Amino acid sequence: VPMSNATGVVRSPYDYPQYYLVAPWAYGCLAAYMFFLILTGFPINFLTLYVTIEHKKLRSALNYILLNLAISDLFMVFGGFTTTMYTSLHGYFVFGRLGCNLEGFFATLGGEMGLWSLVVLAFERWMVVCKPVSNFRFGENHAIMGVVFTWIMACSCAVPPLVGWSRYIPEGMQCSCGVDYYTRVPGFNNEF
């Protein structure tokens, strides 16, 4: 956390507006952008889930991964974007250290789930395009294994900071939290 040049006192990102980092209008722009992401991300992903649940024809194996991607996006909408919008309206992370841990966890979990869902989709497409004459057919068991794989990989990134391997800290404009990649103290270092 940067120090104030005038006093030499550290300004906690949990207690004070961080307007010395960027101008107050930048926080307003961040809040507006988060509002836009919430306004578009929630309905699209919710409708994806709703329509797939309502129509049995859409319950194909490949759509399991797409539903997992929609769920990961909803984690981002509720766990990340809403918190970032609210905190950016205040200019600092108003929810304290516990809120930072929760926001960091859900944002990391949602981001990693989305990333690994795309990896599973890319693998399925690779099998279809590069191995067209093989006997492999992406079935329900493969889709379930793919979903389980995405959750295991996402949790392996999101859980360790909650149990002491690294930590979640406010980053950037101090309105959202992420894994602490910056601190080089051995107790917080997340490298081998």
PDB file of C-alpha atoms in Angstrom:
ATOM      1  CA  VAL A   1       0.000   0.000   0.000  1.00  0.00           C
ATOM      2  CA  PRO A   2       1.575   3.322  -1.015  1.00  0.00           C
ATOM      3  CA  MET A   3       2.388   5.920   1.598  1.00  0.00           C
ATOM      4  CA  SER A   4       1.143   9.478   1.600  1.00  0.00           C
ATOM      5  CA  ASN A   5       4.016  11.749   0.583  1.00  0.00           C
ATOM      6  CA  ALA A   6       2.745  14.467   2.911  1.00  0.00           C
ATOM      7  CA  THR A   7       2.624  12.487   6.153  1.00  0.00           C
ATOM      8  CA  GLY A   8       4.464   9.218   5.552  1.00  0.00           C
ATOM      9  CA  VAL A   9       1.451   7.393   6.998  1.00  0.00           C
ATOM     10  CA  VAL A  10       0.181   4.333   5.159  1.00  0.00           C
ATOM     11  CA  ARG A  11      -3.396   4.752   3.927  1.00  0.00           C
ATOM     12  CA  SER A  12      -5.243   1.495   4.401  1.00  0.00           C
ATOM     13  CA  PRO A  13      -7.317   0.435   1.384  1.00  0.00           C
ATOM     14  CA  TYR A  14      -9.968  -0.729   3.870  1.00  0.00           C
ATOM     15  CA  ASP A  15     -10.391   2.597   5.679  1.00  0.00           C
ATOM     16  CA  TYR A  16      -9.886   5.577   3.374  1.00  0.00           C
ATOM     17  CA  PRO A  17     -10.709   6.627  -0.183  1.00  0.00           C
ATOM     18  CA  GLN A  18      -7.747   5.952  -2.448  1.00  0.00           C
ATOM     19  CA  TYR A  19      -8.075   9.121  -4.521  1.00  0.00           C
ATOM     20  CA  TYR A  20      -4.319   9.654  -4.463  1.00  0.00           C
ATOM     21  CA  LEU A  21      -4.001   6.655  -6.827  1.00  0.00           C
ATOM     22  CA  VAL A  22      -6.281   7.996  -9.559  1.00  0.00           C
ATOM     23  CA  ALA A  23      -8.749  10.859  -9.885  1.00  0.00           C
ATOM     24  CA  PRO A  24     -12.223  10.370  -8.350  1.00  0.00           C
ATOM     25  CA  TRP A  25     -13.844  10.403 -11.804  1.00  0.00           C
ATOM     26  CA  ALA A  26     -11.888   7.243 -12.689  1.00  0.00           C
ATOM     27  CA  TYR A  27     -13.662   5.415  -9.858  1.00  0.00           C
ATOM     28  CA  GLY A  28     -16.975   6.574 -11.316  1.00  0.00           C
ATOM     29  CA  CYS A  29     -15.965   5.234 -14.733  1.00  0.00           C
ATOM     30  CA  LEU A  30     -15.029   1.905 -13.153  1.00  0.00           C
ATOM     31  CA  ALA A  31     -18.414   1.744 -11.402  1.00  0.00           C
ATOM     32  CA  ALA A  32     -20.211   2.527 -14.673  1.00  0.00           C
ATOM     33  CA  TYR A  33     -18.272  -0.194 -16.499  1.00  0.00           C
ATOM     34  CA  MET A  34     -19.048  -2.735 -13.763  1.00  0.00           C
ATOM     35  CA  PHE A  35     -22.726  -1.737 -13.961  1.00  0.00           C
ATOM     36  CA  PHE A  36     -22.636  -2.360 -17.718  1.00  0.00           C
ATOM     37  CA  LEU A  37     -21.079  -5.806 -17.169  1.00  0.00           C
ATOM     38  CA  ILE A  38     -23.727  -6.663 -14.561  1.00  0.00           C
ATOM     39  CA  LEU A  39     -26.525  -5.358 -16.787  1.00  0.00           C
ATOM     40  CA  THR A  40     -25.409  -7.509 -19.715  1.00  0.00           C
ATOM     41  CA  GLY A  41     -23.758 -10.467 -17.961  1.00  0.00           C
ATOM     42  CA  PHE A  42     -26.558 -11.425 -15.598  1.00  0.00           C
ATOM     43  CA  PRO A  43     -29.454 -11.684 -18.079  1.00  0.00           C
ATOM     44  CA  ILE A  44     -27.421 -13.450 -20.762  1.00  0.00           C
ATOM     45  CA  ASN A  45     -25.995 -16.083 -18.429  1.00  0.00           C
ATOM     46  CA  PHE A  46     -29.201 -16.530 -16.444  1.00  0.00           C
ATOM     47  CA  LEU A  47     -31.213 -17.009 -19.642  1.00  0.00           C
ATOM     48  CA  THR A  48     -28.641 -19.516 -20.873  1.00  0.00           C
ATOM     49  CA  LEU A  49     -29.195 -21.580 -17.729  1.00  0.00           C
ATOM     50  CA  TYR A  50     -32.973 -21.135 -17.773  1.00  0.00           C
ATOM     51  CA  VAL A  51     -33.471 -22.057 -21.433  1.00  0.00           C
ATOM     52  CA  THR A  52     -31.217 -25.103 -21.153  1.00  0.00           C
ATOM     53  CA  ILE A  53     -33.075 -26.355 -18.087  1.00  0.00           C
ATOM     54  CA  GLU A  54     -36.482 -25.797 -19.723  1.00  0.00           C
ATOM     55  CA  HIS A  55     -35.707 -27.470 -23.072  1.00  0.00           C
ATOM     56  CA  LYS A  56     -34.471 -31.062 -23.001  1.00  0.00           C
ATOM     57  CA  LYS A  57     -33.121 -30.822 -26.561  1.00  0.00           C
ATOM     58  CA  LEU A  58     -30.459 -28.418 -25.323  1.00  0.00           C
ATOM     59  CA  ARG A  59     -29.133 -30.793 -22.678  1.00  0.00           C
ATOM     60  CA  SER A  60     -26.331 -32.183 -24.799  1.00  0.00           C
ATOM     61  CA  ALA A  61     -22.935 -33.192 -23.471  1.00  0.00           C
ATOM     62  CA  LEU A  62     -21.167 -30.212 -25.002  1.00  0.00           C
ATOM     63  CA  ASN A  63     -23.705 -27.845 -23.467  1.00  0.00           C
ATOM     64  CA  TYR A  64     -22.689 -29.043 -19.980  1.00  0.00           C
ATOM     65  CA  ILE A  65     -19.446 -27.165 -20.470  1.00  0.00           C
ATOM     66  CA  LEU A  66     -21.281 -24.110 -21.799  1.00  0.00           C
ATOM     67  CA  LEU A  67     -23.542 -24.183 -18.735  1.00  0.00           C
ATOM     68  CA  ASN A  68     -20.456 -24.402 -16.546  1.00  0.00           C
ATOM     69  CA  LEU A  69     -19.138 -21.324 -18.359  1.00  0.00           C
ATOM     70  CA  ALA A  70     -22.430 -19.500 -17.696  1.00  0.00           C
ATOM     71  CA  ILE A  71     -22.217 -20.440 -13.999  1.00  0.00           C
ATOM     72  CA  SER A  72     -18.655 -19.147 -13.838  1.00  0.00           C
ATOM     73  CA  ASP A  73     -19.789 -15.869 -15.379  1.00  0.00           C
ATOM     74  CA  LEU A  74     -22.543 -15.592 -12.765  1.00  0.00           C
ATOM     75  CA  PHE A  75     -19.897 -16.086 -10.057  1.00  0.00           C
ATOM     76  CA  MET A  76     -18.079 -13.134 -11.604  1.00  0.00           C
ATOM     77  CA  VAL A  77     -21.251 -11.030 -11.786  1.00  0.00           C
ATOM     78  CA  PHE A  78     -22.303 -11.644  -8.179  1.00  0.00           C
ATOM     79  CA  GLY A  79     -18.948 -12.173  -6.497  1.00  0.00           C
ATOM     80  CA  GLY A  80     -16.775  -9.763  -8.417  1.00  0.00           C
ATOM     81  CA  PHE A  81     -18.546  -7.125 -10.483  1.00  0.00           C
ATOM     82  CA  THR A  82     -21.172  -6.108  -7.910  1.00  0.00           C
ATOM     83  CA  THR A  83     -18.564  -5.748  -5.172  1.00  0.00           C
ATOM     84  CA  THR A  84     -16.216  -3.791  -7.414  1.00  0.00           C
ATOM     85  CA  MET A  85     -19.032  -1.487  -8.503  1.00  0.00           C
ATOM     86  CA  TYR A  86     -20.055  -0.756  -4.916  1.00  0.00           C
ATOM     87  CA  THR A  87     -16.515  -0.240  -3.634  1.00  0.00           C
ATOM     88  CA  SER A  88     -15.534   1.967  -6.564  1.00  0.00           C
ATOM     89  CA  LEU A  89     -18.470   4.254  -5.765  1.00  0.00           C
ATOM     90  CA  HIS A  90     -16.834   4.745  -2.349  1.00  0.00           C
ATOM     91  CA  GLY A  91     -13.266   4.979  -3.654  1.00  0.00           C
ATOM     92  CA  TYR A  92     -11.907   2.164  -1.506  1.00  0.00           C
ATOM     93  CA  PHE A  93     -12.623  -1.407  -0.458  1.00  0.00           C
ATOM     94  CA  VAL A  94     -15.349  -0.792   2.145  1.00  0.00           C
ATOM     95  CA  PHE A  95     -15.960  -4.447   3.058  1.00  0.00           C
ATOM     96  CA  GLY A  96     -12.747  -4.965   5.006  1.00  0.00           C
ATOM     97  CA  ARG A  97     -10.407  -7.932   4.999  1.00  0.00           C
ATOM     98  CA  LEU A  98     -13.180 -10.570   5.199  1.00  0.00           C
ATOM     99  CA  GLY A  99     -14.991  -8.980   2.265  1.00  0.00           C
ATOM    100  CA  CYS A 100     -11.723  -8.900   0.353  1.00  0.00           C
ATOM    101  CA  ASN A 101     -11.256 -12.617   0.959  1.00  0.00           C
ATOM    102  CA  LEU A 102     -14.800 -13.381  -0.217  1.00  0.00           C
ATOM    103  CA  GLU A 103     -14.615 -11.140  -3.280  1.00  0.00           C
ATOM    104  CA  GLY A 104     -11.165 -12.407  -4.190  1.00  0.00           C
ATOM    105  CA  PHE A 105     -12.268 -16.017  -3.791  1.00  0.00           C
ATOM    106  CA  PHE A 106     -15.414 -15.721  -5.914  1.00  0.00           C
ATOM    107  CA  ALA A 107     -13.727 -13.606  -8.595  1.00  0.00           C
ATOM    108  CA  THR A 108     -10.791 -16.019  -8.796  1.00  0.00           C
ATOM    109  CA  LEU A 109     -13.093 -19.044  -8.779  1.00  0.00           C
ATOM    110  CA  GLY A 110     -15.303 -17.588 -11.525  1.00  0.00           C
ATOM    111  CA  GLY A 111     -12.355 -16.509 -13.639  1.00  0.00           C
ATOM    112  CA  GLU A 112     -10.566 -19.830 -13.336  1.00  0.00           C
ATOM    113  CA  MET A 113     -13.764 -21.804 -14.007  1.00  0.00           C
ATOM    114  CA  GLY A 114     -14.294 -19.775 -17.165  1.00  0.00           C
ATOM    115  CA  LEU A 115     -10.700 -20.283 -18.235  1.00  0.00           C
ATOM    116  CA  TRP A 116     -10.710 -24.050 -17.689  1.00  0.00           C
ATOM    117  CA  SER A 117     -14.147 -24.406 -19.301  1.00  0.00           C
ATOM    118  CA  LEU A 118     -12.663 -22.849 -22.422  1.00  0.00           C
ATOM    119  CA  VAL A 119      -9.753 -25.293 -22.198  1.00  0.00           C
ATOM    120  CA  VAL A 120     -12.188 -28.231 -22.141  1.00  0.00           C
ATOM    121  CA  LEU A 121     -14.111 -26.752 -25.095  1.00  0.00           C
ATOM    122  CA  ALA A 122     -10.854 -26.259 -27.002  1.00  0.00           C
ATOM    123  CA  PHE A 123      -9.866 -29.870 -26.319  1.00  0.00           C
ATOM    124  CA  GLU A 124     -13.224 -31.117 -27.587  1.00  0.00           C
ATOM    125  CA  ARG A 125     -12.893 -29.010 -30.747  1.00  0.00           C
ATOM    126  CA  TRP A 126      -9.323 -30.237 -31.233  1.00  0.00           C
ATOM    127  CA  MET A 127     -10.525 -33.831 -31.070  1.00  0.00           C
ATOM    128  CA  VAL A 128     -13.239 -33.127 -33.659  1.00  0.00           C
ATOM    129  CA  VAL A 129     -11.013 -31.204 -36.071  1.00  0.00           C
ATOM    130  CA  CYS A 130      -7.656 -32.960 -35.727  1.00  0.00           C
ATOM    131  CA  LYS A 131      -8.849 -36.520 -35.109  1.00  0.00           C
ATOM    132  CA  PRO A 132     -11.957 -36.797 -37.305  1.00  0.00           C
ATOM    133  CA  VAL A 133     -11.559 -40.495 -38.082  1.00  0.00           C
ATOM    134  CA  SER A 134     -10.946 -41.624 -34.509  1.00  0.00           C
ATOM    135  CA  ASN A 135     -13.601 -43.405 -32.498  1.00  0.00           C
ATOM    136  CA  PHE A 136     -13.692 -40.665 -29.859  1.00  0.00           C
ATOM    137  CA  ARG A 137     -17.123 -39.172 -29.276  1.00  0.00           C
ATOM    138  CA  PHE A 138     -17.549 -36.456 -26.648  1.00  0.00           C
ATOM    139  CA  GLY A 139     -20.258 -37.998 -24.485  1.00  0.00           C
ATOM    140  CA  GLU A 140     -21.967 -37.269 -21.208  1.00  0.00           C
ATOM    141  CA  ASN A 141     -19.242 -38.919 -19.118  1.00  0.00           C
ATOM    142  CA  HIS A 142     -16.579 -36.814 -20.846  1.00  0.00           C
ATOM    143  CA  ALA A 143     -18.615 -33.668 -20.222  1.00  0.00           C
ATOM    144  CA  ILE A 144     -19.051 -34.503 -16.537  1.00  0.00           C
ATOM    145  CA  MET A 145     -15.325 -35.217 -16.233  1.00  0.00           C
ATOM    146  CA  GLY A 146     -14.658 -31.893 -17.970  1.00  0.00           C
ATOM    147  CA  VAL A 147     -16.892 -30.010 -15.523  1.00  0.00           C
ATOM    148  CA  VAL A 148     -15.285 -31.747 -12.537  1.00  0.00           C
ATOM    149  CA  PHE A 149     -11.860 -30.935 -13.995  1.00  0.00           C
ATOM    150  CA  THR A 150     -12.748 -27.228 -14.276  1.00  0.00           C
ATOM    151  CA  TRP A 151     -13.961 -27.112 -10.667  1.00  0.00           C
ATOM    152  CA  ILE A 152     -10.864 -28.906  -9.348  1.00  0.00           C
ATOM    153  CA  MET A 153      -8.527 -26.606 -11.261  1.00  0.00           C
ATOM    154  CA  ALA A 154     -10.454 -23.479 -10.230  1.00  0.00           C
ATOM    155  CA  CYS A 155     -10.553 -24.492  -6.569  1.00  0.00           C
ATOM    156  CA  SER A 156      -6.843 -25.308  -6.633  1.00  0.00           C
ATOM    157  CA  CYS A 157      -6.231 -21.640  -7.471  1.00  0.00           C
ATOM    158  CA  ALA A 158      -8.954 -19.990  -5.376  1.00  0.00           C
ATOM    159  CA  VAL A 159      -8.789 -21.926  -2.084  1.00  0.00           C
ATOM    160  CA  PRO A 160      -5.070 -21.746  -1.097  1.00  0.00           C
ATOM    161  CA  PRO A 161      -5.132 -17.993  -0.288  1.00  0.00           C
ATOM    162  CA  LEU A 162      -8.014 -18.660   2.129  1.00  0.00           C
ATOM    163  CA  VAL A 163      -5.984 -21.222   4.067  1.00  0.00           C
ATOM    164  CA  GLY A 164      -2.700 -19.343   4.334  1.00  0.00           C
ATOM    165  CA  TRP A 165      -0.845 -19.998   1.106  1.00  0.00           C
ATOM    166  CA  SER A 166      -0.601 -16.401  -0.107  1.00  0.00           C
ATOM    167  CA  ARG A 167      -3.619 -14.147   0.593  1.00  0.00           C
ATOM    168  CA  TYR A 168      -6.173 -11.921  -1.085  1.00  0.00           C
ATOM    169  CA  ILE A 169      -5.396  -8.199  -1.100  1.00  0.00           C
ATOM    170  CA  PRO A 170      -6.906  -5.108  -2.740  1.00  0.00           C
ATOM    171  CA  GLU A 171      -5.201  -4.434  -6.045  1.00  0.00           C
ATOM    172  CA  GLY A 172      -5.163  -1.849  -8.787  1.00  0.00           C
ATOM    173  CA  MET A 173      -7.453   0.992  -7.735  1.00  0.00           C
ATOM    174  CA  GLN A 174      -8.008  -0.849  -4.417  1.00  0.00           C
ATOM    175  CA  CYS A 175     -11.645  -1.654  -5.307  1.00  0.00           C
ATOM    176  CA  SER A 176     -11.260  -5.350  -6.042  1.00  0.00           C
ATOM    177  CA  CYS A 177      -9.175  -8.093  -4.514  1.00  0.00           C
ATOM    178  CA  GLY A 178      -6.913 -10.712  -5.985  1.00  0.00           C
ATOM    179  CA  VAL A 179      -4.160 -13.102  -5.031  1.00  0.00           C
ATOM    180  CA  ASP A 180      -1.112 -11.347  -3.554  1.00  0.00           C
ATOM    181  CA  TYR A 181       1.581 -11.721  -6.207  1.00  0.00           C
ATOM    182  CA  TYR A 182       3.480  -8.684  -4.966  1.00  0.00           C
ATOM    183  CA  THR A 183       4.630  -9.449  -1.425  1.00  0.00           C
ATOM    184  CA  ARG A 184       7.976 -11.243  -1.357  1.00  0.00           C
ATOM    185  CA  VAL A 185       7.843 -12.219   2.323  1.00  0.00           C
ATOM    186  CA  PRO A 186       8.139 -16.042   2.598  1.00  0.00           C
ATOM    187  CA  GLY A 187       4.889 -16.331   4.603  1.00  0.00           C
ATOM    188  CA  PHE A 188       2.873 -14.774   1.778  1.00  0.00           C
ATOM    189  CA  ASN A 189       4.857 -15.932  -1.211  1.00  0.00           C
ATOM    190  CA  ASN A 190       2.861 -18.240  -3.451  1.00  0.00           C
ATOM    191  CA  GLU A 191       5.808 -19.607  -5.405  1.00  0.00           C
ATOM    192  CA  PHE A 192       7.757 -22.783  -4.754  1.00  0.00           C
TER     193      PHE A 192
END
